[in-house]
XYZ file of C-alpha atoms in Angstrom:
555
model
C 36.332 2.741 -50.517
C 33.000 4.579 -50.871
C 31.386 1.098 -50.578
C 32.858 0.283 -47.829
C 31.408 3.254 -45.859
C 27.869 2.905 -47.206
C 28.069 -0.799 -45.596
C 29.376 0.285 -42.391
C 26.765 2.871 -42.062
C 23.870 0.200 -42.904
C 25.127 -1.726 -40.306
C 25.429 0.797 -37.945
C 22.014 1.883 -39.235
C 20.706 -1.964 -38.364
C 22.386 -2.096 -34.965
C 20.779 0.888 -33.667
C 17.058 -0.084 -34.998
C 17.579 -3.060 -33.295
C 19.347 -1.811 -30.124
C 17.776 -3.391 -26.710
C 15.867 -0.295 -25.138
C 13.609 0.018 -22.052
C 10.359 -0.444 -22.289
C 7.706 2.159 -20.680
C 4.437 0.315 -20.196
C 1.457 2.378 -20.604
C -1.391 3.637 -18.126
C -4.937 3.435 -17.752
C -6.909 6.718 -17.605
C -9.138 4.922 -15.215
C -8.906 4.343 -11.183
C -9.928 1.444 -9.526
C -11.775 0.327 -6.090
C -13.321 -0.424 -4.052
C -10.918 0.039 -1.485
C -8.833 2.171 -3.241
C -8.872 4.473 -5.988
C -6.297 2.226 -7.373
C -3.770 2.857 -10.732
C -3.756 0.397 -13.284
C -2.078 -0.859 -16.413
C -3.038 -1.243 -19.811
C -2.564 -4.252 -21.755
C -4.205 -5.855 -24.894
C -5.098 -9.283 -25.521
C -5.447 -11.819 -28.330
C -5.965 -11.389 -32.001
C -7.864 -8.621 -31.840
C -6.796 -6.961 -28.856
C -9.136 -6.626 -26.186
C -8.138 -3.522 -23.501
C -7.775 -5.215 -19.897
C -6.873 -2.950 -17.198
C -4.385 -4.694 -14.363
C -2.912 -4.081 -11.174
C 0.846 -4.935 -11.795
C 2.821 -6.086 -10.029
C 1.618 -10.149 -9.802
C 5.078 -13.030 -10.342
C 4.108 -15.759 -13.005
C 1.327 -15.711 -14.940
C -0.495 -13.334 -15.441
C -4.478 -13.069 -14.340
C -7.311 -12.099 -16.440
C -11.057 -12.624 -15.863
C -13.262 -14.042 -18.569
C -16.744 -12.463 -19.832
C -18.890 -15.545 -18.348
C -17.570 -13.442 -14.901
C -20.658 -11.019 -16.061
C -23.253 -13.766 -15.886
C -23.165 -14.403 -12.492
C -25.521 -11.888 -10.710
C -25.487 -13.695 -7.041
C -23.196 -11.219 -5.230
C -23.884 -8.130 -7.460
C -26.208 -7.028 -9.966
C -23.087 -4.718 -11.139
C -20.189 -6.747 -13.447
C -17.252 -4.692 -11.400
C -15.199 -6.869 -13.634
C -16.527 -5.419 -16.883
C -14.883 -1.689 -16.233
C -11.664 -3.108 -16.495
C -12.040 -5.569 -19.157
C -12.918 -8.667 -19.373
C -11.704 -11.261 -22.014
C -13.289 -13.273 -24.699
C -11.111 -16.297 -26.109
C -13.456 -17.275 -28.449
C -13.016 -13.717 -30.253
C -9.124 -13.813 -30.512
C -8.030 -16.225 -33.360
C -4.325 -16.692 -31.275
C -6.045 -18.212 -27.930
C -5.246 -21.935 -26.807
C -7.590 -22.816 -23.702
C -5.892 -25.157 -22.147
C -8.269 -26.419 -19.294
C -10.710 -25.547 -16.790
C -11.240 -26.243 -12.768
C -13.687 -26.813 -10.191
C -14.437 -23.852 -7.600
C -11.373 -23.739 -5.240
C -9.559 -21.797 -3.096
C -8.271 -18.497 -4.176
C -6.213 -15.516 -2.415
C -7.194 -11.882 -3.197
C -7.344 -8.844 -0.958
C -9.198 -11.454 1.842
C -9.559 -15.225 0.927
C -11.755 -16.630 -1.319
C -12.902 -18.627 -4.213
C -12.586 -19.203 -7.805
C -13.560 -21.182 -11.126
C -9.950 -21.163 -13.347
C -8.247 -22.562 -15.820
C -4.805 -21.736 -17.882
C -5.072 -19.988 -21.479
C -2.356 -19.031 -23.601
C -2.702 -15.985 -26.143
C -0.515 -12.846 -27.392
C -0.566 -9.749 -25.498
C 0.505 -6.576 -26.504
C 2.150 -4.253 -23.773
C 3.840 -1.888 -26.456
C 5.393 -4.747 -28.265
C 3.649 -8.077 -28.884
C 4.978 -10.862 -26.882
C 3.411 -14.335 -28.125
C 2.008 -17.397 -26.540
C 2.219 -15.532 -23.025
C 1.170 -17.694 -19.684
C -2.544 -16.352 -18.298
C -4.607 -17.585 -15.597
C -8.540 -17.008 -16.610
C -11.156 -16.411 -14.130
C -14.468 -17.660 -14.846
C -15.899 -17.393 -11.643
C -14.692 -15.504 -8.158
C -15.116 -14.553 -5.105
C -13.870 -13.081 -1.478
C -14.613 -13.429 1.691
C -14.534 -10.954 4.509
C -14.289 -11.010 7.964
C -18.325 -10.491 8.378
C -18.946 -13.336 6.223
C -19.956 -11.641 3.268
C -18.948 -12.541 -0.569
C -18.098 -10.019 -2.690
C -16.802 -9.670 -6.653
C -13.365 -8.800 -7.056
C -13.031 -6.148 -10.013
C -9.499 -6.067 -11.392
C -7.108 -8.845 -12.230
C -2.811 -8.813 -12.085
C -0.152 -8.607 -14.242
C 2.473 -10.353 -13.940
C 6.034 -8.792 -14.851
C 8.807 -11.358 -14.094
C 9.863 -14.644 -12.584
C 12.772 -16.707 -11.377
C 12.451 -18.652 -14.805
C 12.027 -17.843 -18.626
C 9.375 -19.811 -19.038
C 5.943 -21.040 -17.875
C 5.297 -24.381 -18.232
C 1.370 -25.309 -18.408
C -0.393 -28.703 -19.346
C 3.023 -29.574 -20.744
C 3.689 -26.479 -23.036
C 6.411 -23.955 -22.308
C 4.525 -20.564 -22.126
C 6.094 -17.118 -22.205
C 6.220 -14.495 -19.656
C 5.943 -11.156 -20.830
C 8.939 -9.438 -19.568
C 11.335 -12.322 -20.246
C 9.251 -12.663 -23.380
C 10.560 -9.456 -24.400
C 14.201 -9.792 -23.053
C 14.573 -13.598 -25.190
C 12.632 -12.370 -28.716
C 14.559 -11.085 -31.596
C 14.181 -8.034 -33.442
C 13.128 -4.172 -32.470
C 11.539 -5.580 -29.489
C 13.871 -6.755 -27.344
C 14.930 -4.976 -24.034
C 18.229 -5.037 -22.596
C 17.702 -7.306 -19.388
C 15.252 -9.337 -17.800
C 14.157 -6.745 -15.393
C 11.579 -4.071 -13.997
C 10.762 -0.699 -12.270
C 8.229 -0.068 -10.466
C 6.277 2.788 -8.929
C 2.688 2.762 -8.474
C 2.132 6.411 -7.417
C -1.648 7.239 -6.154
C -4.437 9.234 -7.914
C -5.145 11.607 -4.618
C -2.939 13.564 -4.769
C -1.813 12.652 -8.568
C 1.216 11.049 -8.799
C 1.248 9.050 -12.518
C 2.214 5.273 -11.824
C 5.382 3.932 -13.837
C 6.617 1.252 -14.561
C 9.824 0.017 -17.263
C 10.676 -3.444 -18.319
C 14.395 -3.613 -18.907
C 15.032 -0.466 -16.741
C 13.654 2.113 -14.558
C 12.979 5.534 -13.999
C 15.502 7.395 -12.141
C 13.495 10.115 -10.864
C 11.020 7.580 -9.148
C 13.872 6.443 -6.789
C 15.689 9.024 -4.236
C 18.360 8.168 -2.079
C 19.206 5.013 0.156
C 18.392 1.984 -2.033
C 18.309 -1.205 -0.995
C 19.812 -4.295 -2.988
C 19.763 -7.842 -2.084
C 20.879 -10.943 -3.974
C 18.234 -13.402 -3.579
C 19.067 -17.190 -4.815
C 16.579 -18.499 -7.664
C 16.986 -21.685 -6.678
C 15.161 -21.489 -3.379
C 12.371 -18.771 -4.542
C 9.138 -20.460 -4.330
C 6.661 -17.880 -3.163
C 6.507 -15.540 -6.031
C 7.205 -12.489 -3.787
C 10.653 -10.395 -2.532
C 10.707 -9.873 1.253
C 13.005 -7.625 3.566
C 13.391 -7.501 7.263
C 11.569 -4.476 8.748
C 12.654 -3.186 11.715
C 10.162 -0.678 13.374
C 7.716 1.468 12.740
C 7.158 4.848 13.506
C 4.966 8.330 12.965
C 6.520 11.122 12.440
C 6.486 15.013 10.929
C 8.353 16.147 8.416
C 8.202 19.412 9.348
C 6.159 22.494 10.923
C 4.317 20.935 14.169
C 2.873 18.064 15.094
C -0.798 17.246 15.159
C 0.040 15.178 18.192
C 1.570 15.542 21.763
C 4.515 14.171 20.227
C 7.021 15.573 17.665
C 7.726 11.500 16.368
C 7.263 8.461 18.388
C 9.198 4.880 17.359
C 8.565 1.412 18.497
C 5.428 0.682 16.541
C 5.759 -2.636 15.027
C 4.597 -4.145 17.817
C 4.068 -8.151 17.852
C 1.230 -9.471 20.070
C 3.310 -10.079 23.065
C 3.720 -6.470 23.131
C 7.546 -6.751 22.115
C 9.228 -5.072 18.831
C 11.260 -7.365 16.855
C 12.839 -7.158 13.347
C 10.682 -9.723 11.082
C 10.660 -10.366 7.204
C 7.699 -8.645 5.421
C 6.750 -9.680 2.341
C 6.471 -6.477 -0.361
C 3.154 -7.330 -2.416
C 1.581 -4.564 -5.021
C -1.306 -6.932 -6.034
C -2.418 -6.735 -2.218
C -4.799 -3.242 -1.120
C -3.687 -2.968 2.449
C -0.818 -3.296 5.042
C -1.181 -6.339 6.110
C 0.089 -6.367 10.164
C -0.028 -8.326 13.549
C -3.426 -6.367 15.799
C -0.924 -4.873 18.045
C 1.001 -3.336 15.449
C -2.391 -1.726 13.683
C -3.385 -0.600 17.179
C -0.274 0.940 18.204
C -0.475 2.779 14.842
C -3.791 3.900 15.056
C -3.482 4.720 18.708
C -3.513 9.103 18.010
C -5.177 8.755 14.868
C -9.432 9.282 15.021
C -10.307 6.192 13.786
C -12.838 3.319 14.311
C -12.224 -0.309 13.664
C -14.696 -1.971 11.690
C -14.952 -5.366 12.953
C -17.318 -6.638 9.699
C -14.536 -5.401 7.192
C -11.153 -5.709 9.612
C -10.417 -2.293 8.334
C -10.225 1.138 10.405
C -12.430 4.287 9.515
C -11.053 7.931 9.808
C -13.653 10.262 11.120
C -13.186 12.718 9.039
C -15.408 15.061 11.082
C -13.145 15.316 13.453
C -11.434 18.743 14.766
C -7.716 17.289 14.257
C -8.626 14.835 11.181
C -7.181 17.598 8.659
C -4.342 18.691 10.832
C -3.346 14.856 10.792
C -4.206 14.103 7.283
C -2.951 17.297 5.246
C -0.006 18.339 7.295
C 3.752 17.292 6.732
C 3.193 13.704 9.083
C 3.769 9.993 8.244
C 4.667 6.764 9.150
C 7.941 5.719 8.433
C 9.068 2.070 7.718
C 12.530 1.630 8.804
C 13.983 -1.616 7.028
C 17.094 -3.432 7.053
C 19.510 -2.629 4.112
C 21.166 -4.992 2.225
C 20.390 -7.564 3.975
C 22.997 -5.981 6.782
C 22.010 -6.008 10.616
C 24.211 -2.500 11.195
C 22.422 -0.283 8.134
C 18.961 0.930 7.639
C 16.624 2.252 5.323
C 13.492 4.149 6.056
C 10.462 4.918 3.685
C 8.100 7.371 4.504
C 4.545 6.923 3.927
C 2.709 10.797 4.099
C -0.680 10.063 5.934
C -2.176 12.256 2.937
C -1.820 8.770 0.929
C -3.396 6.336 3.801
C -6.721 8.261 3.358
C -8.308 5.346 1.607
C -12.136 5.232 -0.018
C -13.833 2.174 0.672
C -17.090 2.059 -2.322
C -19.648 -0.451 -3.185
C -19.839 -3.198 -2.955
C -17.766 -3.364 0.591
C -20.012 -0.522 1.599
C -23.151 1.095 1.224
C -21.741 4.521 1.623
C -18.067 5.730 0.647
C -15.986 5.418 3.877
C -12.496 6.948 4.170
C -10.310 4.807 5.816
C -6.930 3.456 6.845
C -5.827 0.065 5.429
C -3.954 -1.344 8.373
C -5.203 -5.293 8.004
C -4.698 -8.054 11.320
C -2.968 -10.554 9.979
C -0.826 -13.824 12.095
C 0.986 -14.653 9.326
C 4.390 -13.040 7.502
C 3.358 -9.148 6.993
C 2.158 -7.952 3.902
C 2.734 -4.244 2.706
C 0.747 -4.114 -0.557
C -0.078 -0.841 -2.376
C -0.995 1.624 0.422
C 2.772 1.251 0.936
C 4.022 1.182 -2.947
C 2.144 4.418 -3.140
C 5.143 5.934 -1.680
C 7.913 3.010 -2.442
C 9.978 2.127 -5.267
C 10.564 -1.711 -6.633
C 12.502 -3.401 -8.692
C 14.190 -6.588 -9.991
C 16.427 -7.854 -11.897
C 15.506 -11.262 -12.534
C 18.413 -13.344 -14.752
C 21.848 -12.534 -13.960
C 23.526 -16.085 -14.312
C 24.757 -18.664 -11.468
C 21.338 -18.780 -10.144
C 20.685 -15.308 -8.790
C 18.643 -12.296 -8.838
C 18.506 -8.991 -7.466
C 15.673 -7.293 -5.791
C 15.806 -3.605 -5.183
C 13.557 -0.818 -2.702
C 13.985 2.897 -2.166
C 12.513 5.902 -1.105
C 10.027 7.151 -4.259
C 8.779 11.004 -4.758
C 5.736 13.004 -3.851
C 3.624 15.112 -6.168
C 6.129 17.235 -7.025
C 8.012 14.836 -9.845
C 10.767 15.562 -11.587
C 11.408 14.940 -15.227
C 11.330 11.059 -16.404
C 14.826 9.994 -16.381
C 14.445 6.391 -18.211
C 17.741 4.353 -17.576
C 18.602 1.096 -18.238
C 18.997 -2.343 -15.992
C 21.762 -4.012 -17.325
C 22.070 -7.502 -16.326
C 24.912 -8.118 -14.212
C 23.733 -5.321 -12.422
C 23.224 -5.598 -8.349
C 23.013 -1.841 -7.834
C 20.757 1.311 -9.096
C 21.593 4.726 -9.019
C 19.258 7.117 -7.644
C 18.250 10.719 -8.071
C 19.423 13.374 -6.009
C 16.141 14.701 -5.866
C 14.377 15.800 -2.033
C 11.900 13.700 -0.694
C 10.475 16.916 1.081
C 10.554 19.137 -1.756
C 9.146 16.356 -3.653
C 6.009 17.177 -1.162
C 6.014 20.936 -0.396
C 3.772 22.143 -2.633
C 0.750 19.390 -1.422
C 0.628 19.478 2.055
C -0.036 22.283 5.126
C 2.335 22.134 7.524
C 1.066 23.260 10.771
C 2.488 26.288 12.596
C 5.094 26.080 14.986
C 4.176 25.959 18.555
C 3.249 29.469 19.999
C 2.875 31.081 16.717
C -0.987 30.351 16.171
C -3.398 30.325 19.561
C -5.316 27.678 16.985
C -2.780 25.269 17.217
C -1.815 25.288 21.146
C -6.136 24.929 21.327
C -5.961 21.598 19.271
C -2.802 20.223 21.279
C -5.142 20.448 24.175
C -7.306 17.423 23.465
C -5.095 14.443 22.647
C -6.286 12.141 19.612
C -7.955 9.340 21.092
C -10.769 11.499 22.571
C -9.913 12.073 26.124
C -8.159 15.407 27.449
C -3.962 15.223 27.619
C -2.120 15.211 30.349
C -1.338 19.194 30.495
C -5.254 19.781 30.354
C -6.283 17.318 33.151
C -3.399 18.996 35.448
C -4.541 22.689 34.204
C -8.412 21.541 35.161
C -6.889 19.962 39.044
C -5.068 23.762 39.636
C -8.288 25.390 38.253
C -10.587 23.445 40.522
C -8.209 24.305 43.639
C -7.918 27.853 42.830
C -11.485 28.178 42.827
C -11.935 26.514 45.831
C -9.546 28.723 47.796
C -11.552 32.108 46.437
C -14.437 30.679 47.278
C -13.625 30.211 50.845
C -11.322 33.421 51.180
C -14.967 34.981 49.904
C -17.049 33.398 53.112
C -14.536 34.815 55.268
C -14.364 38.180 53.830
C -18.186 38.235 54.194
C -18.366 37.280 57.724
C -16.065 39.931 58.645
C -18.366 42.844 57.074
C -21.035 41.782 58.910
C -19.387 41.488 62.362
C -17.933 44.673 61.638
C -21.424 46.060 60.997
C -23.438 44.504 63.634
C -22.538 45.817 67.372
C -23.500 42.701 68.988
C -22.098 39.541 67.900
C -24.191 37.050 66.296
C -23.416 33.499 65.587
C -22.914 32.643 61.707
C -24.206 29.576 60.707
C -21.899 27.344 59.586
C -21.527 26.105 56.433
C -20.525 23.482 54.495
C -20.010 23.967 50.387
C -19.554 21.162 48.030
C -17.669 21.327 44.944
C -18.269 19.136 42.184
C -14.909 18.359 40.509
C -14.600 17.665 36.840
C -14.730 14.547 35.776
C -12.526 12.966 32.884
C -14.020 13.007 29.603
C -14.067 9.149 28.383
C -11.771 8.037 26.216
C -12.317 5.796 23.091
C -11.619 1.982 23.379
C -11.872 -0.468 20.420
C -14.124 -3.460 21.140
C -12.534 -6.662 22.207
C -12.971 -10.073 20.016
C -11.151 -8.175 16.728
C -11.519 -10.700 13.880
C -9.200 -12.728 12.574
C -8.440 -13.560 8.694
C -9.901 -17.038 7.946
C -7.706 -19.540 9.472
C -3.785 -17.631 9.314
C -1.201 -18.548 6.932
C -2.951 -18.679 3.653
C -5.278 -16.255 4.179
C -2.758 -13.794 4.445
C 0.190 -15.310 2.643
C -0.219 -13.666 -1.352
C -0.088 -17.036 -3.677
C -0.158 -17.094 -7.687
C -4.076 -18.032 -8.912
C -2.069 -21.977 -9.641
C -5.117 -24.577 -10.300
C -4.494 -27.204 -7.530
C -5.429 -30.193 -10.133
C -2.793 -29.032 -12.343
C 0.732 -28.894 -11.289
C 2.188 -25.840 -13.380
C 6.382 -24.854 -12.716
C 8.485 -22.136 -14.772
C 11.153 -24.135 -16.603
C 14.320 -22.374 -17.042
């Protein structure tokens, strides 16, 4: 009998060693740019594990640039590359180079070009996954809008796909999170799935991200799930139909002559219409028609930058930090579950759309706001994620997969609450933590109106430059009051001096001139904004895919 026990107790022992947990991925200590300060991941890779910091967030295989990146001084004296790691195949005994291309056409934050092949090698993200799928850089490139190359620093990691497997020059490559859900052993996690918030590092909210489940905390009420067939996903990307825009205040005043204001997502026909937007964190900025960045920007004190298609906050300006540090944002109001009667809204804080743009996109650090023209299918890449949760659940049988977005925390975080994504599952709970709590203790709300003669003096001058409406009208009822003294003055004079003189004597008649006020100008963007290079695939996010070589997942 006492045998008996002692076995079931090893095996109970055995089953939970081995028992399918989450996996937390780890974070780098380091931010990157230059248009950000960006969070990365950690990984290492090969043999001998080489550190390589990556923005996650990428669908297949996973990028990487190679060392011989460094040796190519023509756009920079400075290896950007190098700060985040670069790898060396020759040093890791476990690497299988598989080929190399000619320079061709690659997409980063703008389009541009690239020297690539496919490698396979072991990574280690907390557990060693073998044989994963990478794309190596050798050489790269990007283009911007004022014709100007520059290097691109950090590569992507890539954390699922509508497959198991990678096929490459005819071998079947892993993927690291699927790696992980098919191994055997203490490894394995419990579905082929992620979670994913990137957070910001001003103000510091710590990214996270779990493979095989998510954290609770980083996901507040009114998720959205939809079912998306595997069968017909091609792009590598989730997308949801967004609705409108808007800016709004969460609470105390507004910085504006408006409390919130709606209709934003403007097309360039001037009409708002519902439109899939594709949900990118490998991407730096919102990528949206012109009309929609304009209508955006319209209060804001900004600048567009027609050599870098990006807008520039003047920070000098007397309402910058009432806009910037009070309780406002821009809210992204989406449809939910895929339904045309229910909506979801995430709210952006402008605190986190105060971007720095470094060298080598500028010669002096810029703050700016990263609302990008596009023609194409809108992007919202990471200035968006800062404040968004993401998730998938890749393999749930018959073909499917679920993709999930929500409403993610401020500053103000909560305890981790690690659960796990079990595979049939098509919902997610979230916490019942407040958004605005979440965000009380980091920004300034302004005072209400009337409380603080500071505030009533700011509303006066509206945004764009030029006085409001209630200013011009006050300066017309000044300019006639004045007028009427002035006049009721002449005729008090006159009537002294008849009354002192005995014998009347003939005024001379006058004739004032006032000089009314005229209208302070009022800033105007230039015409002739630029364009992406050509439309579609400059704007469109695709996987760093060779075009010489063919390369599928195989299921």
């Amino acid at each position: 009998m006492m045998w008996r026990l002692c076995l079931l107790l090893l095996i109970l022992q055995d089953a939970t060693t081995h028992a399918a947990n989450p996996l937390v991925m780890k974070w780098s200590s380091q931010a990157y740019g230059p248009d950000g300060p960006w969070q990365a991941v950690t990984i290492a890779v090969g043999s001998n594990r080489q550190p390589i910091d990556l923005y996650p967030g990428a669908n297949g295989a996973t990028t990487i640039f190679v060392d011989s990146i460094c040796s190519n001084t023509t756009l920079s004296t400075t290896c950007y590359a190098a700060r985040a790691g670069t790898y060396n195949q020759s040093e890791s005994t476990t690497a299988l180079a598989l080929n190399q291309s000619a320079w061709e056409t690659s997409y980063w934050n703008v389009q541009g070009g690239s020297i690539q092949g496919f490698v396979s090698d072991q990574v280690d993200v907390g557990a060693v996954v073998p044989n994963v799928s990478l794309t190596a850089v050798y050489q790269t490139y990007q283009t911007y809008p004022n014709g100007k190359d520059y290097p691109v620093p950090v590569g992507n990691l890539a954390i699922g796909g509508p497959r198991l497997k990678d096929m490459a020059s005819g071998l079947s490559l892993n993927m690291i999170a699927a790696g992980l859900y098919t191994s055997e052993g203490d490894n394995r996690i419990p579905s082929y799935s992620y979670g994913l918030h990137i957070g910001s590092v001003e103000p510091a909210i710590p990214g996270s991200l779990v493979l095989g489940g998510y954290d609770k905390s980083r996901v507040l009420t009114g998720v959205s799930s939809q079912s998306v067939s595997l069968s017909s996903y091609s792009s590598g990307l989730w997308q949801i139909v967004l609705k409108d825009i808007g800016v709004g205040v969460a609470t105390g005043d507004s910085p504006f002559d408006f409390t919130s204001k709606t209709g934003l997502f403007m097309q360039g026909n001037g009409a708002v219409l519902a439109k899939p937007v594709t949900i990118d964190p490998t991407k730096p900025y919102m990528y949206l028609p012109e009309a929609t960045c304009d209508a955006i920007t319209s209060p804001f004190p900004v600048s567009f930058d027609n050599g870098l298609g990006l807008y520039i906050w003047d920070t000098t300006h007397s309402n910058y930090a009432n806009i910037t540090s009070s309780a406002t944002y821009i809210s992204f109001i989406f449809r939910k579950d895929g339904l045309n009667d229910q909506t979801i809204t995430v709210k952006v804080p402008l605190r986190l759309l105060t971007l720095t743009l470094q060298d080598p996109l500028v010669d002096r650090n810029a703050t700016y706001f990263p609302c990008f023209h596009s023609t194409d299918t809108p992007v919202l890449g990471r200035p968006f994620l800062q404040a968004a949760f993401v998730g998938v659940n890749w393999f749930q049988g018959n073909n499917t997969g679920t993709w999930f977005l929500g409403q993610a925390p401020g500053p103000g975080l909560p305890e981790a609450d690690i659960t796990t994504i079990n595979i049939d599952d098509t919902t997610l709970a979230a916490s019942d933590n407040s958004w605005e709590e979440s965000w009380a203790k980091h920004w300034s709300p302004l005072p209400e109106s009337g409380s603080n003669s500071s505030n009533s003096s700011n509303s006066s001058i509206s945004s764009t430059g030029g006085l409001s409406t209630g200013t011009k009208a006050g300066i017309g009822v000044g300019v006639g009051v004045a007028g009427v003294l002035l006049i009721a003055g002449g005729v008090w004079v006159a009537m002294i001096r008849r009354r002192r003189d005995r014998k009347p004597v003939a005024v001379e008649e006058r004739r004032v001139q006032f000089r009314g006020f005229a209208e302070l100008p009022v800033s105007t963007k230039q015409d002739g904004y630029p364009r992406e290079l050509d439309t579609k695939d400059n704007v469109q996010p695709q996987e760093l895919v060779g075009a010489h070589q063919p390369r599928h997942e195989l299921e």
